[in-house]
Amino acid sequence: TTAHPLSPFQPRGLAGASNAWAAAASRSASGGTLLANDPHLGFSAPAIWYLARLELRTGGVIGGSIPGVPLVLTGRSQRLGWGLTSAYVDDQDVLIEELNPENPSQYRTPDGWKEFETRASIVEIDGQDPVTLTLRWTDNGPVMPGSFRNLETITPPGHVAALSWTVLSPNDTSLTAGMGVMHAQTVAEAITASKGYIAPAQNLTLVDRGSIAMKTIGAIPRRDAAHQSQGRMPALGWRPENRWQGRLPYASNPGFVSPVGGILGNTNNKTVDRPFPNHVSFHWGDTQRVQRWRRLMQTREVHTRDSFIEAQLDTVSFTARSLLPLIGSELWFTGEAAPAGTAERQRQRALALLAEWNGEMNEHWPEPLIYAAWLRSLQDRMARDELGPMTDALTHVEPLFIERAFRNVDGAAIWCDVRQSAPVETCADMARLALDDALIWIGETWGTQLESLRWGDAHQATHDHPVLGQVPVLRFFVNIRQSTSGGDNTLQRGLTRGTGDAPFENVHGAGYRGVYDFADPNSSVFVISTGQSGHFLSRHYDDLAQLWRRGEYIPMSLDEGLARAAAVGVTRLEPLQ
């Protein structure tokens, strides 16, 4: 479930995420538009994000950049604010290509056999002879090795697998589109400029002085309505109906401009409900955070910069609030008196704590750890006798799976019965057994005094150095570890590792946070999760980390005088002559 750090294919749970929301002037206490954005990516030290200001012919832009990318990806200019969330567009298909048995340098197409496009790639290896790899392309995309994601197990003899992916477009104008957004002065101009953006698909949330909008940007493949698998499984690459037929028009990408309610946002949740082949995606990134977001947005008539910050830092788990009453419905305040030291007494203590808990994933409290361990054990018990070793791939709790089983939606309660045993177990049985499993694990790992447990001890943010982070002694200098609140499904997202001896470590979340207020642009606030320096001996390597952990921010201004007045120094980068 963990990918090589250089691999562009991340495990499903650890791909990009993010939050963004905006308020129109009519829903703002100050009468100016508001925008909040916190992109979620894997944690590292130094962080992926870098605070920067760029000076363009149309004026300055300020916010979050990524070193090596000449763009402010989320931030503001004097007139426009923009933020990104992953759009979860269905933009990859695997096609099975048939090799010519008479000539393996050819593959089948709708028009007969065709030669692979090939290129030799020489890999230099220190101290050894170089290795030459022959890379092959079909009309559908590059041929992938059978060892990748175990493709060989589903690829018939005499066939290979090719990948169609929008990011492989030979004419990628995404950077140009990003430049266009930075130059744009209005929401409409930014939407127009984003037409050339290709991949990876994003939801672009925009505000100018008078309006708000959200537009899905990026190429969406045009598939035939008769596609054999609708792109959900590998399909035969020589069948015309399985091949992409270009892209859907940009105008058909989901978009929302100046909604009547004056509030819009995205937590990687489903944005449109359209049938295939205009479906956008079969898999969306969130069903949980959006529930809490809606509540926070609609419980206020008007919003402020501080209410947007409050939502960005919110650690209440809708998942915990909705699932605990279900899975504990036959356990709360039941059972006979049990002597101290017994499993029954420990279960009663845990249930008593959870019964009074409000679902806040607070780093200082024991309840989040008990809840998280209980749900993890419950899902494992429900799935393992049906799925066997494949259950190991379920690294994170799927809330809708648990809910449907406990509500017996379409007979889903059958997941609670252990098929390999004679009795018929109920979901209440599974909940009780799983709670005991969780308490045993907690006792062995963190201790049996439940009231003194801290979620933050298990949920440490792992800003680890990708190269030096495993080196003995040195790792204590380069890795930044901090106790953190939040969890898998809170707005202040702290996605857990899900595997290994420390499954609840916080490995993926908001490495950047920004809130932009166009009633007073200079009051906009920003922060990244480590520091501005990439050198671990610099005091700026981790000086923003504690602010980030405490939910604090720093100001940044487009006023050059203010910026220089607060500077600790000036660094000049000059090209070599």
Coordinates of C-alpha atoms in Angstrom, one line a residue:
T1 CA 0.0 0.0 0.0
T2 CA 3.0 2.3 0.0
A3 CA 4.4 3.6 -3.3
H4 CA 8.0 4.4 -4.2
P5 CA 8.5 8.1 -3.5
L6 CA 9.2 8.8 -7.2
S7 CA 6.2 6.9 -8.4
P8 CA 3.4 9.0 -10.0
F9 CA 0.9 6.3 -8.9
Q10 CA 0.0 6.8 -5.3
P11 CA -2.1 4.3 -3.3
R12 CA -5.7 5.1 -3.4
G13 CA -5.9 6.4 0.1
L14 CA -2.8 8.5 -0.2
A15 CA -3.5 10.4 -3.4
G16 CA -4.2 14.1 -3.4
A17 CA -7.1 15.4 -1.5
S18 CA -7.9 19.0 -0.2
N19 CA -10.5 21.5 1.0
A20 CA -11.6 24.7 -0.5
W21 CA -14.6 27.0 0.1
A22 CA -15.7 30.5 -0.7
A23 CA -18.3 33.0 0.4
A24 CA -19.9 35.7 -1.7
A25 CA -20.0 39.3 -0.4
S26 CA -23.7 38.7 0.6
R27 CA -22.6 36.0 3.0
S28 CA -19.6 37.9 4.4
A29 CA -19.8 40.1 7.5
S30 CA -17.4 42.6 6.0
G31 CA -19.0 42.7 2.6
G32 CA -16.0 41.2 0.8
T33 CA -15.6 37.8 -0.7
L34 CA -13.7 35.1 1.2
L35 CA -11.7 32.0 0.2
A36 CA -10.1 29.2 2.2
N37 CA -7.9 26.5 0.8
D38 CA -5.8 23.7 2.3
P39 CA -4.4 21.1 -0.2
H40 CA -3.7 17.7 1.3
L41 CA -0.6 15.8 0.3
G42 CA 1.9 13.4 1.9
F43 CA 4.0 15.0 4.7
S44 CA 7.7 15.4 4.3
A45 CA 10.5 17.6 5.6
P46 CA 11.0 20.0 4.0
A47 CA 7.4 20.3 3.1
I48 CA 6.2 20.2 -0.5
W49 CA 4.9 23.7 -0.3
Y50 CA 6.8 27.0 -0.2
L51 CA 5.4 30.4 0.5
A52 CA 6.3 32.8 -2.3
R53 CA 5.5 36.0 -4.1
L54 CA 5.9 36.4 -7.8
E55 CA 5.9 39.8 -9.6
L56 CA 4.1 39.7 -13.0
R57 CA 3.4 42.4 -15.5
T58 CA -0.2 42.4 -14.2
G59 CA 1.0 42.8 -10.6
G60 CA 2.1 40.6 -7.7
V61 CA 0.7 37.2 -6.7
I62 CA 1.3 35.6 -3.3
G63 CA 0.6 32.3 -1.7
G64 CA 1.7 28.6 -1.9
S65 CA 4.1 27.4 -4.6
I66 CA 6.0 24.2 -5.1
P67 CA 9.8 24.5 -5.7
G68 CA 10.5 24.1 -9.4
V69 CA 7.0 25.1 -10.5
P70 CA 6.9 28.7 -11.6
L71 CA 3.3 29.2 -10.3
V72 CA 1.5 30.3 -7.2
L73 CA -0.8 27.3 -7.2
T74 CA -3.1 28.6 -4.4
G75 CA -3.1 32.2 -3.4
R76 CA -4.2 35.7 -4.4
S77 CA -3.4 38.7 -6.4
Q78 CA -4.8 42.2 -5.7
R79 CA -8.1 41.3 -7.4
L80 CA -8.4 37.5 -7.5
G81 CA -8.1 34.5 -5.2
W82 CA -7.8 30.9 -6.2
G83 CA -7.5 27.5 -4.6
L84 CA -7.3 23.8 -5.7
T85 CA -8.8 20.5 -4.7
S86 CA -8.4 17.2 -6.3
A87 CA -11.3 16.5 -8.8
Y88 CA -11.0 12.7 -8.9
V89 CA -11.7 12.7 -12.6
D90 CA -11.7 9.2 -14.1
D91 CA -8.7 9.9 -16.4
Q92 CA -6.8 6.6 -16.5
D93 CA -7.7 3.3 -18.4
V94 CA -5.7 0.1 -18.7
L95 CA -6.0 -1.5 -22.2
I96 CA -4.9 -5.1 -22.9
E97 CA -3.0 -5.2 -26.2
E98 CA -2.6 -8.4 -28.2
L99 CA 0.9 -9.2 -29.6
N100 CA 1.3 -10.5 -33.1
P101 CA 2.3 -14.2 -32.6
E102 CA 4.4 -14.0 -35.8
N103 CA 6.1 -10.7 -34.9
P104 CA 6.1 -9.6 -31.2
S105 CA 7.2 -6.1 -32.2
Q106 CA 3.6 -5.6 -33.5
Y107 CA 0.3 -5.3 -31.7
R108 CA -3.3 -5.6 -32.9
T109 CA -5.3 -2.5 -33.8
P110 CA -8.8 -2.0 -35.3
D111 CA -7.0 -1.8 -38.6
G112 CA -4.7 -4.7 -38.3
W113 CA -1.2 -5.2 -36.9
K114 CA 0.9 -2.2 -36.1
E115 CA 4.6 -1.7 -35.0
F116 CA 5.1 -0.5 -31.5
E117 CA 6.8 2.9 -31.1
T118 CA 10.0 2.2 -29.3
R119 CA 12.7 4.1 -27.5
A120 CA 15.9 2.8 -25.8
S121 CA 16.4 4.1 -22.2
I122 CA 19.9 3.6 -20.8
V123 CA 20.1 3.3 -17.0
E124 CA 23.5 4.0 -15.6
I125 CA 24.3 1.9 -12.5
D126 CA 27.2 2.8 -10.3
G127 CA 30.0 0.2 -10.5
Q128 CA 28.1 -2.0 -13.0
D129 CA 27.4 -2.1 -16.7
P130 CA 24.6 0.1 -17.8
V131 CA 21.2 -1.5 -18.4
T132 CA 19.3 -0.7 -21.6
L133 CA 15.5 -0.8 -21.4
T134 CA 13.3 -0.8 -24.5
L135 CA 10.2 1.4 -23.9
R136 CA 7.2 0.7 -26.0
W137 CA 4.1 2.8 -26.9
T138 CA 0.8 1.8 -28.5
D139 CA -1.9 4.1 -29.8
N140 CA -3.5 3.8 -26.4
G141 CA -0.4 4.8 -24.4
P142 CA 2.9 3.4 -23.0
V143 CA 3.2 -0.4 -22.3
M144 CA 3.7 -1.1 -18.6
P145 CA 5.8 -3.9 -17.2
G146 CA 3.9 -6.9 -16.0
S147 CA 5.4 -6.5 -12.5
F148 CA 3.7 -3.2 -12.0
R149 CA 0.8 -3.6 -9.7
N150 CA 0.8 -7.3 -10.5
L151 CA -0.5 -6.6 -14.0
E152 CA 0.9 -9.9 -15.2
T153 CA -1.7 -11.8 -13.1
I154 CA -4.5 -10.4 -15.3
T155 CA -2.6 -10.2 -18.6
P156 CA -3.1 -13.3 -20.8
P157 CA 0.0 -14.8 -22.5
G158 CA 0.8 -13.1 -25.7
H159 CA -0.6 -9.8 -24.5
V160 CA 0.7 -6.6 -22.7
A161 CA -1.0 -3.8 -20.8
A162 CA -0.9 -0.2 -21.9
L163 CA -2.0 2.9 -20.0
S164 CA -4.2 5.7 -21.3
W165 CA -3.8 8.7 -19.1
T166 CA -4.5 12.4 -19.7
V167 CA -1.2 13.5 -18.0
L168 CA 0.7 11.8 -20.9
S169 CA -0.7 14.3 -23.5
P170 CA 2.1 15.3 -25.9
N171 CA 0.7 18.8 -26.0
D172 CA 0.4 19.7 -22.3
T173 CA -0.5 23.4 -21.8
S174 CA -1.2 23.1 -18.1
L175 CA 1.6 25.5 -17.0
T176 CA 0.5 28.1 -19.5
A177 CA -3.0 27.8 -18.1
G178 CA -1.6 28.3 -14.6
M179 CA 0.1 31.4 -15.8
G180 CA -3.1 32.6 -17.2
V181 CA -4.9 32.2 -13.8
M182 CA -2.2 34.3 -12.1
H183 CA -2.6 37.1 -14.8
A184 CA -6.4 37.0 -14.6
Q185 CA -8.2 39.9 -13.0
T186 CA -11.7 38.3 -12.7
V187 CA -13.3 35.0 -12.1
A188 CA -14.5 34.8 -15.7
E189 CA -11.0 35.5 -17.0
A190 CA -9.5 32.7 -14.8
I191 CA -12.1 30.2 -16.0
T192 CA -11.3 31.0 -19.6
A193 CA -7.6 30.8 -19.0
S194 CA -8.0 27.4 -17.4
K195 CA -9.3 25.8 -20.7
G196 CA -5.8 24.8 -21.6
Y197 CA -5.2 22.9 -18.3
I198 CA -4.8 19.2 -18.9
A199 CA -3.8 17.2 -15.8
P200 CA -4.0 16.3 -13.0
A201 CA -7.6 17.4 -12.9
Q202 CA -8.5 19.8 -10.2
N203 CA -11.5 21.8 -8.9
L204 CA -10.5 25.4 -9.2
T205 CA -12.3 27.6 -6.6
L206 CA -12.2 31.3 -7.4
V207 CA -13.2 34.6 -5.9
D208 CA -12.8 38.2 -7.2
R209 CA -14.1 41.3 -5.5
G210 CA -17.7 40.6 -6.4
S211 CA -18.2 37.0 -7.3
I212 CA -17.3 33.4 -6.5
A213 CA -17.1 30.2 -8.7
M214 CA -15.8 26.7 -8.9
K215 CA -14.8 25.0 -12.1
T216 CA -13.4 21.5 -12.7
I217 CA -10.3 22.0 -14.9
G218 CA -8.4 19.3 -16.7
A219 CA -9.0 16.9 -19.6
I220 CA -11.9 14.4 -19.2
P221 CA -11.6 11.5 -21.7
R222 CA -14.4 11.0 -24.2
R223 CA -15.4 7.3 -24.0
D224 CA -17.8 5.4 -26.2
A225 CA -21.2 4.6 -24.5
A226 CA -20.6 1.0 -25.6
H227 CA -17.2 0.7 -23.8
Q228 CA -16.9 -2.9 -22.6
S229 CA -15.9 -2.0 -19.0
Q230 CA -16.7 1.7 -18.9
G231 CA -13.0 2.1 -17.9
R232 CA -13.6 0.4 -14.6
M233 CA -11.5 -2.7 -15.5
P234 CA -8.9 -3.4 -18.1
A235 CA -10.4 -3.8 -21.6
L236 CA -9.3 -5.0 -25.0
G237 CA -7.3 -2.3 -26.6
W238 CA -8.0 -3.3 -30.2
R239 CA -11.8 -2.9 -29.9
P240 CA -12.7 0.6 -31.2
E241 CA -15.4 1.1 -28.5
N242 CA -12.7 0.7 -25.8
R243 CA -10.4 3.4 -27.1
W244 CA -10.6 7.0 -26.1
Q245 CA -12.2 9.3 -28.7
G246 CA -10.5 12.5 -27.7
R247 CA -11.7 14.7 -24.8
L248 CA -15.0 16.1 -23.7
P249 CA -15.4 19.8 -24.3
Y250 CA -14.2 22.1 -21.6
A251 CA -17.6 23.7 -21.4
S252 CA -19.0 20.3 -20.2
N253 CA -16.7 20.2 -17.2
P254 CA -18.6 20.8 -14.0
G255 CA -18.8 24.4 -13.1
F256 CA -20.7 26.6 -10.6
V257 CA -20.7 30.4 -10.9
S258 CA -22.3 32.8 -8.3
P259 CA -24.6 30.2 -6.6
V260 CA -27.8 31.6 -5.2
G261 CA -26.8 30.6 -1.6
G262 CA -23.6 32.5 -1.8
I263 CA -21.5 29.6 -0.5
L264 CA -19.6 26.9 -2.4
G265 CA -16.9 24.5 -1.7
N266 CA -15.3 21.1 -2.3
T267 CA -13.9 18.5 0.0
N268 CA -13.2 16.1 -2.9
N269 CA -16.9 15.1 -2.6
K270 CA -19.1 14.3 -5.6
T271 CA -19.8 17.4 -7.6
V272 CA -22.2 16.1 -10.3
D273 CA -24.4 13.0 -10.9
R274 CA -24.2 12.2 -14.6
P275 CA -24.5 8.8 -16.3
F276 CA -21.7 7.2 -18.1
P277 CA -19.9 8.3 -20.4
N278 CA -20.4 11.8 -19.0
H279 CA -20.0 10.6 -15.4
V280 CA -16.7 12.4 -14.5
S281 CA -15.9 9.7 -12.0
F282 CA -17.1 6.4 -10.5
H283 CA -15.0 7.1 -7.4
W284 CA -15.0 10.3 -5.4
G285 CA -12.6 11.2 -2.6
D286 CA -15.0 12.2 0.2
T287 CA -18.4 11.3 1.6
Q288 CA -17.7 12.5 5.2
R289 CA -15.9 15.8 5.5
V290 CA -18.5 17.5 3.3
Q291 CA -21.2 16.7 5.9
R292 CA -19.4 18.6 8.6
W293 CA -18.5 21.4 6.2
R294 CA -22.2 21.9 5.2
R295 CA -23.1 22.2 8.8
L296 CA -20.4 24.8 9.6
M297 CA -21.3 26.8 6.5
Q298 CA -25.1 26.8 7.0
T299 CA -25.1 27.5 10.8
R300 CA -24.0 31.1 10.1
E301 CA -25.8 33.6 8.1
V302 CA -22.6 35.5 7.4
H303 CA -19.0 34.4 7.6
T304 CA -15.7 36.1 8.4
R305 CA -12.0 35.3 7.9
D306 CA -12.0 33.8 11.4
S307 CA -15.0 31.6 10.8
F308 CA -13.3 30.3 7.7
I309 CA -10.2 29.6 9.8
E310 CA -12.3 27.9 12.4
A311 CA -13.8 25.6 9.7
Q312 CA -10.3 24.9 8.3
L313 CA -9.1 23.8 11.7
D314 CA -12.2 21.9 12.7
T315 CA -11.5 18.4 14.2
V316 CA -15.0 17.1 14.8
S317 CA -15.5 13.8 13.0
F318 CA -18.9 13.4 11.4
T319 CA -18.0 9.8 10.9
A320 CA -17.6 9.2 14.6
R321 CA -20.9 11.0 15.4
S322 CA -22.8 8.9 12.8
L323 CA -21.2 5.5 13.3
L324 CA -20.8 5.2 17.1
P325 CA -24.6 5.3 17.8
L326 CA -25.0 2.5 15.2
I327 CA -22.2 0.2 16.3
G328 CA -22.8 0.7 20.0
S329 CA -26.6 0.7 20.0
E330 CA -26.8 -2.6 21.9
L331 CA -23.7 -2.0 24.1
W332 CA -24.3 1.4 25.8
F333 CA -25.0 1.1 29.5
T334 CA -25.7 -2.7 29.3
G335 CA -24.0 -5.7 30.7
E336 CA -23.7 -7.0 34.2
A337 CA -21.4 -5.6 36.8
A338 CA -17.8 -6.7 36.2
P339 CA -14.9 -6.8 38.6
A340 CA -11.8 -4.7 38.0
G341 CA -9.2 -6.1 35.7
T342 CA -11.7 -8.1 33.5
A343 CA -12.3 -7.5 29.8
E344 CA -15.9 -6.7 30.6
R345 CA -14.9 -3.9 33.0
Q346 CA -12.5 -2.4 30.4
R347 CA -15.1 -2.5 27.8
Q348 CA -17.6 -0.7 30.1
R349 CA -15.0 2.0 30.8
A350 CA -14.3 2.5 27.1
L351 CA -18.0 2.7 26.3
A352 CA -18.6 5.2 29.2
L353 CA -15.9 7.5 27.7
L354 CA -17.3 7.2 24.2
A355 CA -20.9 7.9 25.4
E356 CA -19.9 11.3 26.6
W357 CA -17.7 12.1 23.7
N358 CA -18.7 14.7 21.0
G359 CA -16.7 13.3 18.2
E360 CA -13.8 15.8 18.4
M361 CA -10.5 14.2 17.4
N362 CA -8.6 16.1 20.0
E363 CA -5.0 15.2 20.4
H364 CA -5.2 15.4 24.2
W365 CA -8.1 13.1 24.6
P366 CA -8.3 9.2 24.8
E367 CA -11.7 8.8 23.0
P368 CA -10.3 9.3 19.5
L369 CA -7.8 6.5 19.9
I370 CA -10.4 4.1 21.4
Y371 CA -12.8 5.0 18.5
A372 CA -10.2 4.7 15.8
A373 CA -8.9 1.3 17.1
W374 CA -12.5 0.0 17.5
L375 CA -13.5 0.9 13.9
R376 CA -10.3 -0.5 12.5
S377 CA -10.8 -3.9 14.3
L378 CA -14.5 -4.0 13.4
Q379 CA -13.9 -3.6 9.7
D380 CA -11.1 -6.2 9.8
R381 CA -13.4 -8.7 11.6
M382 CA -16.3 -8.1 9.1
A383 CA -14.2 -8.5 6.0
R384 CA -11.4 -11.0 6.8
D385 CA -13.4 -14.3 6.6
E386 CA -14.8 -13.3 3.2
L387 CA -11.7 -11.6 1.7
G388 CA -8.9 -13.4 3.5
P389 CA -5.5 -11.9 2.8
M390 CA -7.0 -9.3 0.5
T391 CA -8.4 -7.6 3.6
D392 CA -4.8 -6.2 4.2
A393 CA -5.5 -3.9 1.2
L394 CA -8.3 -2.2 3.3
T395 CA -5.9 0.0 5.1
H396 CA -8.5 2.6 6.1
V397 CA -12.0 2.4 7.5
E398 CA -14.7 2.7 4.8
P399 CA -17.5 4.5 6.7
L400 CA -20.2 3.7 4.2
F401 CA -19.4 0.0 4.3
I402 CA -19.8 0.0 8.1
E403 CA -23.0 2.0 7.9
R404 CA -24.7 -0.1 5.3
A405 CA -23.9 -3.3 7.1
F406 CA -25.2 -2.1 10.5
R407 CA -28.3 -0.7 8.8
N408 CA -28.7 -3.9 6.7
V409 CA -29.0 -2.0 3.5
D410 CA -29.8 -4.5 0.8
G411 CA -28.9 -7.4 3.2
A412 CA -25.4 -6.0 3.9
A413 CA -25.6 -7.2 7.5
I414 CA -24.5 -10.6 6.1
W415 CA -20.9 -9.1 6.3
C416 CA -21.2 -9.4 10.1
D417 CA -21.8 -13.2 10.0
V418 CA -18.6 -15.3 10.1
R419 CA -19.2 -17.7 7.2
Q420 CA -16.7 -20.1 8.5
S421 CA -18.4 -20.6 11.8
A422 CA -21.6 -22.5 12.6
P423 CA -23.4 -19.7 14.7
V424 CA -24.9 -16.7 12.9
E425 CA -23.1 -13.7 14.3
T426 CA -24.9 -10.4 14.4
C427 CA -23.4 -6.9 13.8
A428 CA -23.8 -6.3 17.6
D429 CA -21.7 -9.4 18.2
M430 CA -19.0 -8.1 15.8
A431 CA -19.0 -4.7 17.5
R432 CA -18.5 -6.2 20.9
L433 CA -15.7 -8.6 19.8
A434 CA -14.0 -5.8 17.8
L435 CA -14.1 -3.5 20.8
D436 CA -12.3 -6.1 22.9
D437 CA -9.8 -6.6 20.1
A438 CA -9.1 -2.8 20.1
L439 CA -8.8 -2.6 23.9
I440 CA -6.3 -5.5 23.9
W441 CA -4.2 -3.8 21.2
I442 CA -4.4 -0.4 23.1
G443 CA -3.4 -2.1 26.3
E444 CA -0.4 -3.8 24.7
T445 CA 0.7 -0.7 22.8
W446 CA -0.3 2.3 24.9
G447 CA -1.4 1.0 28.3
T448 CA -4.5 0.0 30.1
Q449 CA -5.3 3.3 31.8
L450 CA -7.8 4.5 29.3
E451 CA -8.4 7.9 30.8
S452 CA -4.7 8.8 30.4
L453 CA -4.4 7.9 26.7
R454 CA -3.6 10.7 24.2
W455 CA -4.7 10.5 20.6
G456 CA -1.8 12.8 19.7
D457 CA 0.7 10.2 20.9
A458 CA -0.5 7.7 18.3
H459 CA -1.4 10.5 15.7
Q460 CA 2.0 12.1 15.3
A461 CA 2.5 14.1 12.1
T462 CA 5.4 12.5 10.3
H463 CA 7.3 15.2 8.4
D464 CA 10.2 12.9 7.6
H465 CA 13.1 13.7 5.3
P466 CA 12.8 11.5 2.2
V467 CA 16.5 10.8 2.0
L468 CA 18.0 11.2 5.5
G469 CA 14.9 10.3 7.5
Q470 CA 16.0 6.7 8.1
V471 CA 19.7 7.4 8.9
P472 CA 20.5 6.6 12.6
V473 CA 21.0 9.7 14.8
L474 CA 20.7 12.0 11.8
R475 CA 17.0 11.3 11.6
F476 CA 16.4 13.0 14.9
F477 CA 17.7 16.2 13.4
V478 CA 15.9 16.1 10.0
N479 CA 12.5 14.6 10.8
I480 CA 9.8 16.8 12.4
R481 CA 7.4 14.8 14.5
Q482 CA 4.5 16.5 16.3
S483 CA 1.4 15.5 18.2
T484 CA -1.7 16.4 16.1
S485 CA -5.5 16.5 16.3
G486 CA -7.8 15.5 13.5
G487 CA -8.2 12.2 11.6
D488 CA -9.1 10.5 8.4
N489 CA -12.4 12.3 8.0
T490 CA -12.1 15.6 9.8
L491 CA -11.9 19.0 8.0
Q492 CA -8.5 19.4 9.6
R493 CA -7.5 16.2 7.9
G494 CA -4.8 14.1 9.3
L495 CA -4.9 10.9 7.3
T496 CA -3.5 7.9 9.2
R497 CA -0.8 5.5 7.9
G498 CA -3.3 2.6 8.1
T499 CA -0.6 -0.1 8.1
G500 CA 2.3 -1.4 10.2
D501 CA 3.0 -1.1 13.9
A502 CA 2.0 2.6 14.0
P503 CA -1.3 2.6 11.9
F504 CA -2.5 5.9 13.3
E505 CA 0.5 8.1 12.5
N506 CA -0.6 11.2 10.6
V507 CA 1.1 10.9 7.2
H508 CA -1.0 13.1 4.9
G509 CA -2.8 16.4 5.3
A510 CA -2.7 20.1 4.9
G511 CA 0.9 21.0 4.2
Y512 CA -0.4 24.5 3.3
R513 CA -3.2 26.6 4.6
G514 CA -4.5 29.9 3.3
V515 CA -7.5 32.1 4.0
Y516 CA -7.9 35.2 1.7
D517 CA -10.2 38.0 2.7
F518 CA -11.0 40.5 -0.1
A519 CA -12.6 43.0 2.3
D520 CA -9.1 43.6 3.6
P521 CA -6.7 41.7 1.4
N522 CA -3.7 42.4 3.7
S523 CA -5.4 40.5 6.5
S524 CA -5.2 37.3 4.5
V525 CA -3.2 34.6 6.3
F526 CA -0.9 31.7 5.3
V527 CA 1.2 28.9 6.7
I528 CA 3.1 25.8 5.7
S529 CA 3.8 22.8 7.9
T530 CA 7.6 23.0 8.3
G531 CA 9.6 26.0 7.3
Q532 CA 11.0 28.0 4.3
S533 CA 14.5 26.5 4.4
G534 CA 15.4 23.1 3.1
H535 CA 18.6 23.0 5.3
F536 CA 18.0 21.2 8.6
L537 CA 20.6 23.4 10.3
S538 CA 18.8 26.6 9.5
R539 CA 16.4 28.0 12.1
H540 CA 13.9 28.4 9.3
Y541 CA 13.8 24.6 8.6
D542 CA 11.0 24.1 11.1
D543 CA 10.1 27.5 12.5
L544 CA 6.6 27.4 11.0
A545 CA 5.9 23.9 12.2
Q546 CA 4.8 24.8 15.7
L547 CA 2.5 27.6 14.3
W548 CA 1.0 25.1 11.9
R549 CA 0.5 22.5 14.7
R550 CA -1.3 25.1 17.0
G551 CA -3.5 26.3 14.1
E552 CA -1.8 29.6 13.8
Y553 CA -0.9 31.5 10.6
I554 CA 1.4 34.3 9.4
P555 CA 0.5 37.4 7.3
M556 CA 1.9 38.0 3.8
S557 CA 1.5 41.2 1.9
L558 CA 1.7 42.4 -1.7
D559 CA 3.0 45.7 -0.4
E560 CA 6.7 45.5 -1.0
G561 CA 7.5 48.0 1.7
L562 CA 5.7 45.9 4.3
A563 CA 7.5 42.8 3.1
R564 CA 10.9 44.3 3.2
A565 CA 10.3 46.0 6.6
A566 CA 9.7 42.6 8.1
A567 CA 12.5 40.7 6.3
V568 CA 15.2 38.9 8.2
G569 CA 17.5 39.3 5.2
V570 CA 17.8 39.1 1.4
T571 CA 19.0 36.1 -0.6
R572 CA 19.9 36.7 -4.2
L573 CA 20.0 33.8 -6.7
E574 CA 22.1 34.7 -9.8
P575 CA 22.8 32.4 -12.8
L576 CA 26.4 31.3 -13.3
Q577 CA 28.1 33.3 -16.0

